[in-house]
Amino acid sequence: MCASKNYKEISIGELNRSKILNAAEKEFALHGFKGARVQQIADRAELPKTNVLYYFKSKESLYLALLEDILRLWNSRFDEATVSDDPAEVLAQYIADKMEISRCRPDASKMFALEIINGAPNLDTFFKDQHASWMAGRVDVIKQWIDQGKLAATDPHYLLFNIWATSQHYADFSIQINELRGKSMTQTDFAEATNNLVKLILTGCGLSVPTEFE
Amino acid sequence: MCASKNYKEISIGELNRSKILNAAEKEFALHGFKGARVQQIADRAELPKTNVLYYFKSKESLYLALLEDILRLWNSRFDEATVSDDPAEVLAQYIADKMEISRCRPDASKMFALEIINGAPNLDTFFKDQHASWMAGRVDVIKQWIDQGKLAATDPHYLLFNIWATSQHYADFSIQINELRGKSMTQTDFAEATNNLVKLILTGCGLSVPTEFE
DNA sequence: ACAAAAGCTGACCATTTAGTCTAGTATTTA
DNA sequence: TAAATACTAGACTAAATGGTCAGCTTTTGT
């Protein structure tokens, strides 16, 4: 069910680029930027190391290309929500979208987590400003919902942090989760976890759970 | 308010060891095991590199010593809770303890997060087994609470994952949080965030919030 | 068909890295 | 106070790493 590319009519270069990006995402997720090795990315992509550096001029530019890709993942329907939308629907869908990313792109989530934990040295001011203004806009909408009595009073910042923390946890800490559950999460498990999380967050905000998440 | 050692009567060796451990925790939290550099740990500890390798025979043994320390942090009063305890009290206190760790030992939390994200290559079978049996015990207690009608029906695994995810997020993603809030979290902010989180989780479990967390 | 562009890669290099060695200086102990 | 232990530190090394280069082959557009 995860989105995947149509492999017809793509040049050998595009194919290799995508092989390299996939391999690199895995390696960076496993070892972070400093810890990842170009040779191991090459091995995983089944290409000689020189080939990796042919397509991406340096380890850093490969990392940055990947990071840019990942930041685009964060876009969602919640970005355009306004005060006239139904908060229960919007938030439930946002949570579900986040959970879907954790299921389909766990390594992207891990790479992003590492970048933040390591002090976000590669996220430039432009991204940070953009991110901050996105946040300001969303906080504003949530505040208006609260003012209209649609939502229990709560700090919108903490609400969003909680949504990110819980949903991303299923990707970032999947090793621990699988260990403790004694089995890995199937698609059905993810659906159950999503409903569980929607219920927790929405109930916590004084909202009722939309029927499709019950 | 964070716990700290009494520096009287400690030998120069103990002092240096602790300097090194502090410096290493920071470096490992910033770069992960592979990415951290012994030289930078030494610089941060204000000791020559050779000195670091005098006290800890290798980068790996330093990392392991630190990791062992950190695993002990996870111990809490929740470990001994039984079905006869009040779930609201116990869970609220557990959440508060976790938040306190995020506030006082953010680098420890980050190091642990990196270890898990990177596939837990240094957590041995003994720890994993111990952790799994701890989990089984706690899941059991929560289930009994649910059977007794003290707690709304929910999967105890997800409940614990949610508590960890949200509380650790304040340490692991502090850079992002500070950026988006436009200021860093004070002790007061942490108290507020703790109460907010206790309310979310407990309400989500159908529990009422103990007065000290309101 | 053919030239230009794109793709490929082994050999190589400068730098960085964890860790050693040796030779010393403080500090503790008997 | 002498011997033993604990600590300090510069010089060094072997291995690993990111990256270059020059010459090769394959693909593509006309």
CSV table of C-alpha atoms (C1' of nucleotides) in Angstrom, one decimal:
chain,number,residue,atom,x,y,z
A,1,MET,CA,0.0,0.0,0.0
A,2,CYS,CA,3.0,2.3,0.2
A,3,ALA,CA,3.4,4.6,-2.8
A,4,SER,CA,6.0,3.4,-5.3
A,5,LYS,CA,7.3,4.7,-8.6
A,6,ASN,CA,6.5,3.5,-12.0
A,7,TYR,CA,9.7,2.0,-13.3
A,8,LYS,CA,8.9,2.3,-17.0
A,9,GLU,CA,10.8,4.7,-19.2
A,10,ILE,CA,13.3,5.8,-16.6
A,11,SER,CA,16.9,6.2,-17.6
A,12,ILE,CA,19.7,4.2,-16.0
A,13,GLY,CA,20.8,7.3,-14.3
A,14,GLU,CA,17.5,7.8,-12.6
A,15,LEU,CA,17.4,4.2,-11.6
A,16,ASN,CA,20.8,4.4,-10.0
A,17,ARG,CA,20.1,7.6,-8.3
A,18,SER,CA,17.0,6.1,-6.7
A,19,LYS,CA,19.0,3.0,-5.7
A,20,ILE,CA,21.6,5.2,-4.1
A,21,LEU,CA,19.0,7.3,-2.3
A,22,ASN,CA,17.3,4.3,-0.9
A,23,ALA,CA,20.5,2.8,0.3
A,24,ALA,CA,21.7,6.1,1.7
A,25,GLU,CA,18.4,6.6,3.6
A,26,LYS,CA,18.9,3.3,5.3
A,27,GLU,CA,22.6,3.9,6.1
A,28,PHE,CA,22.0,7.4,7.4
A,29,ALA,CA,19.1,6.1,9.5
A,30,LEU,CA,21.3,3.5,10.9
A,31,HIS,CA,24.4,5.6,11.6
A,32,GLY,CA,23.6,9.3,11.3
A,33,PHE,CA,25.5,11.6,8.9
A,34,LYS,CA,28.9,11.3,10.5
A,35,GLY,CA,28.7,7.6,11.1
A,36,ALA,CA,27.4,6.6,7.7
A,37,ARG,CA,30.1,5.3,5.3
A,38,VAL,CA,30.0,6.0,1.5
A,39,GLN,CA,31.3,2.5,0.9
A,40,GLN,CA,28.5,0.9,2.8
A,41,ILE,CA,25.9,3.0,0.9
A,42,ALA,CA,27.6,1.8,-2.3
A,43,ASP,CA,27.5,-1.8,-1.1
A,44,ARG,CA,23.9,-1.6,-0.2
A,45,ALA,CA,23.0,0.0,-3.5
A,46,GLU,CA,25.2,-2.7,-5.2
A,47,LEU,CA,27.3,-0.2,-7.0
A,48,PRO,CA,30.9,0.7,-6.8
A,49,LYS,CA,31.7,3.6,-4.4
A,50,THR,CA,33.0,5.8,-7.3
A,51,ASN,CA,29.6,5.5,-8.9
A,52,VAL,CA,27.9,6.9,-5.8
A,53,LEU,CA,30.2,9.9,-6.0
A,54,TYR,CA,29.5,10.2,-9.7
A,55,TYR,CA,25.9,10.8,-9.1
A,56,PHE,CA,26.2,12.9,-5.9
A,57,LYS,CA,29.3,15.0,-5.7
A,58,SER,CA,29.8,14.3,-2.0
A,59,LYS,CA,28.5,12.5,1.0
A,60,GLU,CA,27.1,15.8,2.2
A,61,SER,CA,25.2,16.6,-1.0
A,62,LEU,CA,23.7,13.1,-1.0
A,63,TYR,CA,22.6,13.7,2.6
A,64,LEU,CA,21.1,17.1,1.8
A,65,ALA,CA,19.3,15.8,-1.3
A,66,LEU,CA,17.7,13.1,0.9
A,67,LEU,CA,16.9,15.5,3.7
A,68,GLU,CA,15.1,17.8,1.2
A,69,ASP,CA,13.0,14.9,0.0
A,70,ILE,CA,12.1,14.0,3.5
A,71,LEU,CA,11.0,17.5,4.4
A,72,ARG,CA,8.5,17.4,1.6
A,73,LEU,CA,7.0,14.3,3.2
A,74,TRP,CA,5.8,16.5,6.1
A,75,ASN,CA,3.3,18.3,3.9
A,76,SER,CA,-0.2,17.3,4.6
A,77,ARG,CA,-3.8,18.3,4.3
A,78,PHE,CA,-3.6,19.8,7.8
A,79,ASP,CA,-1.5,22.6,6.3
A,80,GLU,CA,-4.5,24.1,4.7
A,81,ALA,CA,-7.1,23.6,7.4
A,82,THR,CA,-8.9,26.7,8.6
A,83,VAL,CA,-11.1,27.5,11.5
A,84,SER,CA,-14.2,26.5,9.5
A,85,ASP,CA,-13.0,22.9,9.3
A,86,ASP,CA,-14.1,20.3,11.8
A,87,PRO,CA,-11.2,19.9,14.2
A,88,ALA,CA,-12.0,16.2,15.0
A,89,GLU,CA,-11.9,15.3,11.3
A,90,VAL,CA,-8.8,17.4,10.6
A,91,LEU,CA,-6.8,16.2,13.6
A,92,ALA,CA,-7.8,12.6,13.2
A,93,GLN,CA,-6.7,12.7,9.6
A,94,TYR,CA,-3.5,14.4,10.5
A,95,ILE,CA,-2.6,11.7,13.0
A,96,ALA,CA,-3.5,9.0,10.5
A,97,ASP,CA,-1.3,10.7,7.9
A,98,LYS,CA,1.6,10.8,10.3
A,99,MET,CA,1.1,7.1,11.3
A,100,GLU,CA,1.1,6.2,7.6
A,101,ILE,CA,4.5,7.9,7.1
A,102,SER,CA,5.9,5.9,10.1
A,103,ARG,CA,4.6,2.7,8.5
A,104,CYS,CA,5.7,3.4,4.9
A,105,ARG,CA,8.9,5.5,5.4
A,106,PRO,CA,10.4,4.5,8.8
A,107,ASP,CA,13.9,5.3,7.6
A,108,ALA,CA,12.9,8.8,6.5
A,109,SER,CA,11.5,9.3,9.9
A,110,LYS,CA,14.6,8.0,11.6
A,111,MET,CA,16.9,10.2,9.5
A,112,PHE,CA,14.9,13.2,10.4
A,113,ALA,CA,14.9,12.2,14.1
A,114,LEU,CA,18.7,11.9,14.0
A,115,GLU,CA,19.1,15.2,12.3
A,116,ILE,CA,17.1,16.9,15.1
A,117,ILE,CA,18.7,15.0,17.9
A,118,ASN,CA,22.1,15.8,16.5
A,119,GLY,CA,21.2,19.5,16.7
A,120,ALA,CA,19.8,20.1,13.2
A,121,PRO,CA,23.1,21.1,11.8
A,122,ASN,CA,21.9,20.7,8.2
A,123,LEU,CA,18.5,22.4,8.5
A,124,ASP,CA,19.1,25.9,7.2
A,125,THR,CA,17.5,29.1,8.4
A,126,PHE,CA,15.1,29.1,5.5
A,127,PHE,CA,13.6,25.8,6.5
A,128,LYS,CA,13.5,26.8,10.2
A,129,ASP,CA,11.7,30.1,9.4
A,130,GLN,CA,9.3,28.3,7.2
A,131,HIS,CA,8.7,25.7,9.8
A,132,ALA,CA,8.2,28.3,12.5
A,133,SER,CA,5.7,30.2,10.4
A,134,TRP,CA,3.8,27.0,9.6
A,135,MET,CA,3.6,26.4,13.3
A,136,ALA,CA,2.4,29.9,14.0
A,137,GLY,CA,-0.4,29.4,11.5
A,138,ARG,CA,-1.5,26.1,12.9
A,139,VAL,CA,-1.3,27.3,16.5
A,140,ASP,CA,-3.6,30.1,15.4
A,141,VAL,CA,-6.2,27.9,13.9
A,142,ILE,CA,-6.2,25.6,16.9
A,143,LYS,CA,-6.6,28.6,19.2
A,144,GLN,CA,-9.6,29.8,17.2
A,145,TRP,CA,-11.1,26.3,17.5
A,146,ILE,CA,-10.7,26.6,21.3
A,147,ASP,CA,-12.2,30.1,21.3
A,148,GLN,CA,-15.2,28.8,19.5
A,149,GLY,CA,-15.6,26.1,22.1
A,150,LYS,CA,-15.0,23.3,19.6
A,151,LEU,CA,-11.9,22.1,21.5
A,152,ALA,CA,-11.0,21.9,25.2
A,153,ALA,CA,-8.5,24.6,26.3
A,154,THR,CA,-5.0,23.3,25.8
A,155,ASP,CA,-1.6,24.6,24.6
A,156,PRO,CA,-1.6,24.1,20.9
A,157,HIS,CA,2.2,23.6,20.9
A,158,TYR,CA,2.0,20.7,23.3
A,159,LEU,CA,-0.8,19.2,21.3
A,160,LEU,CA,1.2,19.2,18.1
A,161,PHE,CA,4.3,18.0,19.9
A,162,ASN,CA,2.3,15.1,21.4
A,163,ILE,CA,1.0,14.1,17.9
A,164,TRP,CA,4.5,14.1,16.4
A,165,ALA,CA,6.0,12.3,19.4
A,166,THR,CA,3.6,9.5,19.4
A,167,SER,CA,3.2,8.9,15.7
A,168,GLN,CA,7.0,9.2,14.9
A,169,HIS,CA,7.7,6.8,17.8
A,170,TYR,CA,6.3,3.9,15.8
A,171,ALA,CA,9.0,4.5,13.2
A,172,ASP,CA,11.9,5.7,15.2
A,173,PHE,CA,11.6,3.2,18.1
A,174,SER,CA,10.3,0.3,16.0
A,175,ILE,CA,13.2,-2.0,17.2
A,176,GLN,CA,12.1,-1.5,20.8
A,177,ILE,CA,8.4,-1.8,19.9
A,178,ASN,CA,9.0,-5.1,18.1
A,179,GLU,CA,11.1,-6.4,20.8
A,180,LEU,CA,8.6,-5.7,23.5
A,181,ARG,CA,5.6,-6.8,21.5
A,182,GLY,CA,7.4,-10.0,20.5
A,183,LYS,CA,6.4,-9.4,16.9
A,184,SER,CA,6.6,-6.7,14.3
A,185,MET,CA,3.8,-4.3,13.5
A,186,THR,CA,1.6,-5.5,10.6
A,187,GLN,CA,-0.6,-3.1,8.5
A,188,THR,CA,-3.5,-4.2,10.7
A,189,ASP,CA,-1.5,-3.4,13.9
A,190,PHE,CA,-0.8,0.0,12.5
A,191,ALA,CA,-4.5,0.6,11.8
A,192,GLU,CA,-5.3,-0.4,15.4
A,193,ALA,CA,-2.5,1.7,16.8
A,194,THR,CA,-3.8,4.7,14.7
A,195,ASN,CA,-7.3,4.3,16.0
A,196,ASN,CA,-5.9,4.0,19.6
A,197,LEU,CA,-3.9,7.1,19.2
A,198,VAL,CA,-6.7,9.1,17.5
A,199,LYS,CA,-8.9,8.2,20.4
A,200,LEU,CA,-6.3,9.2,23.0
A,201,ILE,CA,-5.5,12.6,21.5
A,202,LEU,CA,-9.1,13.5,20.5
A,203,THR,CA,-10.6,12.4,23.8
A,204,GLY,CA,-7.9,14.4,25.5
A,205,CYS,CA,-9.0,17.5,23.6
A,206,GLY,CA,-12.7,16.9,24.4
A,207,LEU,CA,-13.5,15.8,20.8
A,208,SER,CA,-15.5,12.8,19.8
A,209,VAL,CA,-13.8,10.3,17.5
A,210,PRO,CA,-15.0,10.3,13.8
A,211,THR,CA,-16.7,7.0,13.0
A,212,GLU,CA,-14.0,5.9,10.5
A,213,PHE,CA,-11.4,5.8,13.3
A,214,GLU,CA,-13.4,3.6,15.7
B,1,MET,CA,17.1,20.8,41.1
B,2,CYS,CA,18.8,18.1,39.1
B,3,ALA,CA,20.7,15.6,41.3
B,4,SER,CA,24.4,16.1,41.4
B,5,LYS,CA,27.4,14.5,43.1
B,6,ASN,CA,29.2,15.6,46.3
B,7,TYR,CA,32.6,16.5,45.1
B,8,LYS,CA,34.4,16.2,48.4
B,9,GLU,CA,36.9,13.4,49.0
B,10,ILE,CA,36.9,12.1,45.5
B,11,SER,CA,40.2,11.1,43.9
B,12,ILE,CA,41.6,12.8,40.8
B,13,GLY,CA,40.8,9.6,38.9
B,14,GLU,CA,37.1,9.7,39.9
B,15,LEU,CA,36.9,13.4,38.9
B,16,ASN,CA,38.5,12.7,35.5
B,17,ARG,CA,36.3,9.7,34.9
B,18,SER,CA,33.2,11.8,35.6
B,19,LYS,CA,34.5,14.7,33.4
B,20,ILE,CA,35.0,12.2,30.6
B,21,LEU,CA,31.6,10.5,31.1
B,22,ASN,CA,29.9,13.9,31.0
B,23,ALA,CA,31.8,15.0,27.9
B,24,ALA,CA,31.2,11.6,26.2
B,25,GLU,CA,27.5,11.7,26.9
B,26,LYS,CA,27.2,15.0,25.1
B,27,GLU,CA,29.3,13.9,22.1
B,28,PHE,CA,27.5,10.6,21.7
B,29,ALA,CA,24.2,12.4,22.0
B,30,LEU,CA,25.4,14.8,19.2
B,31,HIS,CA,26.9,12.3,16.8
B,32,GLY,CA,26.0,8.7,17.8
B,33,PHE,CA,28.6,6.0,18.5
B,34,LYS,CA,30.2,5.8,15.1
B,35,GLY,CA,30.1,9.5,14.6
B,36,ALA,CA,31.5,10.6,17.9
B,37,ARG,CA,35.3,11.3,18.0
B,38,VAL,CA,37.5,10.4,20.9
B,39,GLN,CA,39.5,13.6,20.3
B,40,GLN,CA,36.4,15.8,20.7
B,41,ILE,CA,35.3,14.0,23.9
B,42,ALA,CA,38.8,14.7,25.2
B,43,ASP,CA,38.6,18.4,24.1
B,44,ARG,CA,35.2,18.8,25.8
B,45,ALA,CA,36.5,17.1,29.0
B,46,GLU,CA,39.6,19.4,28.8
B,47,LEU,CA,42.0,16.4,28.9
B,48,PRO,CA,44.4,15.0,26.3
B,49,LYS,CA,43.1,12.2,24.2
B,50,THR,CA,45.5,9.7,25.7
B,51,ASN,CA,44.0,10.4,29.0
B,52,VAL,CA,40.6,9.4,27.9
B,53,LEU,CA,42.0,6.1,26.6
B,54,TYR,CA,43.9,5.6,29.9
B,55,TYR,CA,40.6,5.7,31.9
B,56,PHE,CA,38.5,3.8,29.4
B,57,LYS,CA,40.4,1.2,27.3
B,58,SER,CA,38.5,2.0,24.1
B,59,LYS,CA,35.8,4.2,22.7
B,60,GLU,CA,33.5,1.2,22.8
B,61,SER,CA,34.0,0.5,26.5
B,62,LEU,CA,33.4,4.2,27.3
B,63,TYR,CA,30.2,4.0,25.3
B,64,LEU,CA,29.1,0.8,27.1
B,65,ALA,CA,29.9,2.2,30.5
B,66,LEU,CA,27.7,5.2,29.7
B,67,LEU,CA,24.9,3.1,28.3
B,68,GLU,CA,24.8,1.0,31.4
B,69,ASP,CA,24.5,4.1,33.6
B,70,ILE,CA,21.7,5.3,31.4
B,71,LEU,CA,19.7,2.1,31.6
B,72,ARG,CA,19.7,2.4,35.4
B,73,LEU,CA,17.9,5.8,34.9
B,74,TRP,CA,14.9,4.0,33.6
B,75,ASN,CA,14.2,2.4,37.0
B,76,SER,CA,11.2,4.0,38.7
B,77,ARG,CA,8.5,3.5,41.3
B,78,PHE,CA,6.2,2.2,38.6
B,79,ASP,CA,8.4,-0.9,38.5
B,80,GLU,CA,6.9,-2.1,41.9
B,81,ALA,CA,3.3,-1.0,41.4
B,82,THR,CA,0.7,-3.7,41.8
B,83,VAL,CA,-3.0,-4.0,41.0
B,84,SER,CA,-3.9,-2.7,44.5
B,85,ASP,CA,-2.3,0.7,43.8
B,86,ASP,CA,-4.3,3.6,42.4
B,87,PRO,CA,-3.6,3.7,38.6
B,88,ALA,CA,-4.2,7.4,38.4
B,89,GLU,CA,-1.5,8.1,41.0
B,90,VAL,CA,0.9,5.6,39.7
B,91,LEU,CA,0.7,6.6,36.0
B,92,ALA,CA,0.7,10.3,36.8
B,93,GLN,CA,3.8,9.8,38.9
B,94,TYR,CA,5.4,7.7,36.2
B,95,ILE,CA,4.8,10.3,33.6
B,96,ALA,CA,6.2,13.0,35.9
B,97,ASP,CA,9.3,10.9,36.5
B,98,LYS,CA,9.9,10.5,32.8
B,99,MET,CA,9.5,14.2,32.2
B,100,GLU,CA,12.0,14.9,35.0
B,101,ILE,CA,14.5,12.7,33.2
B,102,SER,CA,14.0,14.6,30.0
B,103,ARG,CA,14.6,17.9,31.8
B,104,CYS,CA,17.6,16.8,33.9
B,105,ARG,CA,19.3,14.3,31.6
B,106,PRO,CA,18.4,15.3,28.0
B,107,ASP,CA,21.7,13.9,26.7
B,108,ALA,CA,21.1,10.6,28.3
B,109,SER,CA,17.7,10.4,26.7
B,110,LYS,CA,19.2,11.3,23.3
B,111,MET,CA,22.0,8.7,23.6
B,112,PHE,CA,19.4,6.1,24.3
B,113,ALA,CA,17.2,7.2,21.5
B,114,LEU,CA,20.2,7.0,19.1
B,115,GLU,CA,21.0,3.6,20.3
B,116,ILE,CA,17.5,2.4,19.6
B,117,ILE,CA,17.1,4.2,16.3
B,118,ASN,CA,20.4,2.7,15.2
B,119,GLY,CA,19.1,-0.8,15.8
B,120,ALA,CA,20.2,-1.3,19.4
B,121,PRO,CA,23.5,-2.9,18.4
B,122,ASN,CA,24.9,-2.5,21.9
B,123,LEU,CA,22.0,-3.7,24.0
B,124,ASP,CA,22.7,-7.3,24.8
B,125,THR,CA,20.3,-10.1,25.1
B,126,PHE,CA,20.3,-9.9,28.8
B,127,PHE,CA,19.0,-6.4,28.8
B,128,LYS,CA,16.5,-7.1,26.1
B,129,ASP,CA,15.1,-10.1,28.1
B,130,GLN,CA,15.0,-8.1,31.3
B,131,HIS,CA,13.2,-5.3,29.5
B,132,ALA,CA,10.7,-7.7,27.9
B,133,SER,CA,9.9,-9.3,31.2
B,134,TRP,CA,9.5,-5.9,32.9
B,135,MET,CA,7.1,-5.0,30.1
B,136,ALA,CA,5.2,-8.3,30.6
B,137,GLY,CA,4.8,-7.6,34.3
B,138,ARG,CA,3.6,-4.0,33.7
B,139,VAL,CA,1.2,-5.0,31.0
B,140,ASP,CA,-0.2,-7.5,33.4
B,141,VAL,CA,-0.9,-5.0,36.1
B,142,ILE,CA,-2.5,-2.6,33.6
B,143,LYS,CA,-4.7,-5.4,32.3
B,144,GLN,CA,-5.8,-6.2,35.8
B,145,TRP,CA,-6.7,-2.5,36.4
B,146,ILE,CA,-8.8,-2.7,33.2
B,147,ASP,CA,-10.5,-5.9,34.4
B,148,GLN,CA,-11.4,-4.3,37.7
B,149,GLY,CA,-12.9,-1.4,35.7
B,150,LYS,CA,-10.4,1.1,37.1
B,151,LEU,CA,-9.2,2.0,33.6
B,152,ALA,CA,-10.8,2.2,30.3
B,153,ALA,CA,-10.1,-0.7,28.0
B,154,THR,CA,-7.0,0.0,25.9
B,155,ASP,CA,-3.9,-1.9,24.8
B,156,PRO,CA,-1.4,-1.5,27.6
B,157,HIS,CA,1.5,-1.7,25.2
B,158,TYR,CA,0.3,1.3,23.3
B,159,LEU,CA,-0.3,3.1,26.5
B,160,LEU,CA,3.3,2.7,27.6
B,161,PHE,CA,4.7,3.5,24.2
B,162,ASN,CA,2.6,6.7,24.2
B,163,ILE,CA,4.0,7.7,27.6
B,164,TRP,CA,7.6,7.1,26.5
B,165,ALA,CA,7.1,8.8,23.2
B,166,THR,CA,5.7,12.0,24.6
B,167,SER,CA,7.9,12.4,27.6
B,168,GLN,CA,11.2,11.5,25.8
B,169,HIS,CA,10.2,13.9,22.9
B,170,TYR,CA,10.9,16.8,25.2
B,171,ALA,CA,14.5,15.8,25.5
B,172,ASP,CA,15.2,14.2,22.1
B,173,PHE,CA,13.5,16.9,20.1
B,174,SER,CA,14.4,19.9,22.3
B,175,ILE,CA,16.0,21.7,19.5
B,176,GLN,CA,12.9,21.6,17.4
B,177,ILE,CA,10.7,22.4,20.4
B,178,ASN,CA,12.8,25.4,21.3
B,179,GLU,CA,12.9,26.6,17.7
B,180,LEU,CA,9.1,26.4,17.4
B,181,ARG,CA,8.3,27.9,20.8
B,182,GLY,CA,10.8,30.7,20.2
B,183,LYS,CA,12.3,30.1,23.6
B,184,SER,CA,13.7,27.2,25.6
B,185,MET,CA,11.8,25.3,28.2
B,186,THR,CA,12.1,26.6,31.8
B,187,GLN,CA,11.5,24.5,34.8
B,188,THR,CA,8.1,26.1,35.0
B,189,ASP,CA,7.4,25.2,31.4
B,190,PHE,CA,8.3,21.6,32.1
B,191,ALA,CA,5.9,21.6,35.1
B,192,GLU,CA,3.2,22.9,32.8
B,193,ALA,CA,4.0,20.4,30.0
B,194,THR,CA,4.0,17.6,32.6
B,195,ASN,CA,0.5,18.5,33.8
B,196,ASN,CA,-0.7,18.9,30.3
B,197,LEU,CA,0.6,15.4,29.4
B,198,VAL,CA,-0.7,13.8,32.6
B,199,LYS,CA,-4.1,15.2,31.7
B,200,LEU,CA,-4.0,13.9,28.2
B,201,ILE,CA,-2.9,10.4,29.0
B,202,LEU,CA,-5.1,10.0,32.1
B,203,THR,CA,-8.2,11.5,30.5
B,204,GLY,CA,-7.6,9.2,27.5
B,205,CYS,CA,-7.6,6.2,30.0
B,206,GLY,CA,-10.8,7.4,31.6
B,207,LEU,CA,-9.0,8.4,34.8
B,208,SER,CA,-9.3,11.6,36.7
B,209,VAL,CA,-6.2,13.7,37.3
B,210,PRO,CA,-4.8,13.7,40.8
B,211,THR,CA,-5.0,17.2,42.3
B,212,GLU,CA,-1.2,17.7,42.5
B,213,PHE,CA,-1.1,17.6,38.7
B,214,GLU,CA,-3.7,20.2,38.0
C,1,DA,C1',26.0,5.7,-38.7
C,2,DC,C1',28.3,8.6,-35.8
C,3,DA,C1',29.4,12.1,-32.7
C,4,DA,C1',28.3,13.8,-28.3
C,5,DA,C1',26.7,13.0,-24.0
C,6,DA,C1',26.2,10.1,-20.1
C,7,DG,C1',27.7,6.5,-17.4
C,8,DC,C1',31.4,3.6,-15.3
C,9,DT,C1',35.4,2.3,-12.5
C,10,DG,C1',40.2,0.8,-10.8
C,11,DA,C1',44.1,3.1,-9.1
C,12,DC,C1',45.3,6.5,-6.3
C,13,DC,C1',45.8,10.2,-2.5
C,14,DA,C1',45.5,13.3,1.5
C,15,DT,C1',43.4,13.2,5.8
C,16,DT,C1',41.4,11.5,9.8
C,17,DT,C1',40.8,8.0,13.2
C,18,DA,C1',41.3,4.8,17.2
C,19,DG,C1',44.6,3.2,19.7
C,20,DT,C1',49.9,2.3,21.2
C,21,DC,C1',54.3,3.2,23.1
C,22,DT,C1',57.5,5.2,25.9
C,23,DA,C1',59.0,8.1,29.2
C,24,DG,C1',58.1,10.9,32.2
C,25,DT,C1',55.5,13.4,36.8
C,26,DA,C1',52.4,13.4,40.7
C,27,DT,C1',50.3,11.0,44.5
C,28,DT,C1',49.5,7.4,47.7
C,29,DT,C1',51.1,3.8,50.7
C,30,DA,C1',53.9,1.2,53.9
D,1,DT,C1',61.0,8.5,52.7
D,2,DA,C1',61.3,5.0,49.4
D,3,DA,C1',58.7,2.2,46.6
D,4,DA,C1',54.7,1.6,44.2
D,5,DT,C1',50.9,3.0,42.1
D,6,DA,C1',48.2,6.4,39.5
D,7,DC,C1',48.3,9.8,36.2
D,8,DT,C1',50.0,12.7,32.1
D,9,DA,C1',51.2,13.5,27.5
D,10,DG,C1',53.8,13.9,23.0
D,11,DA,C1',55.2,11.2,19.1
D,12,DC,C1',53.7,7.6,16.5
D,13,DT,C1',51.2,3.9,13.6
D,14,DA,C1',48.1,1.1,10.9
D,15,DA,C1',43.8,1.2,9.1
D,16,DA,C1',39.9,3.5,7.3
D,17,DT,C1',37.7,7.3,5.0
D,18,DG,C1',36.0,10.8,1.6
D,19,DG,C1',37.2,12.2,-2.5
D,20,DT,C1',39.9,12.7,-7.3
D,21,DC,C1',41.3,11.4,-11.8
D,22,DA,C1',42.0,9.6,-16.2
D,23,DG,C1',40.6,6.6,-19.4
D,24,DC,C1',37.2,3.5,-20.6
D,25,DT,C1',32.2,1.8,-22.3
D,26,DT,C1',27.5,2.5,-23.2
D,27,DT,C1',23.5,5.2,-24.5
D,28,DT,C1',21.2,8.8,-27.0
D,29,DG,C1',19.9,12.2,-30.4
D,30,DT,C1',20.2,13.3,-35.3
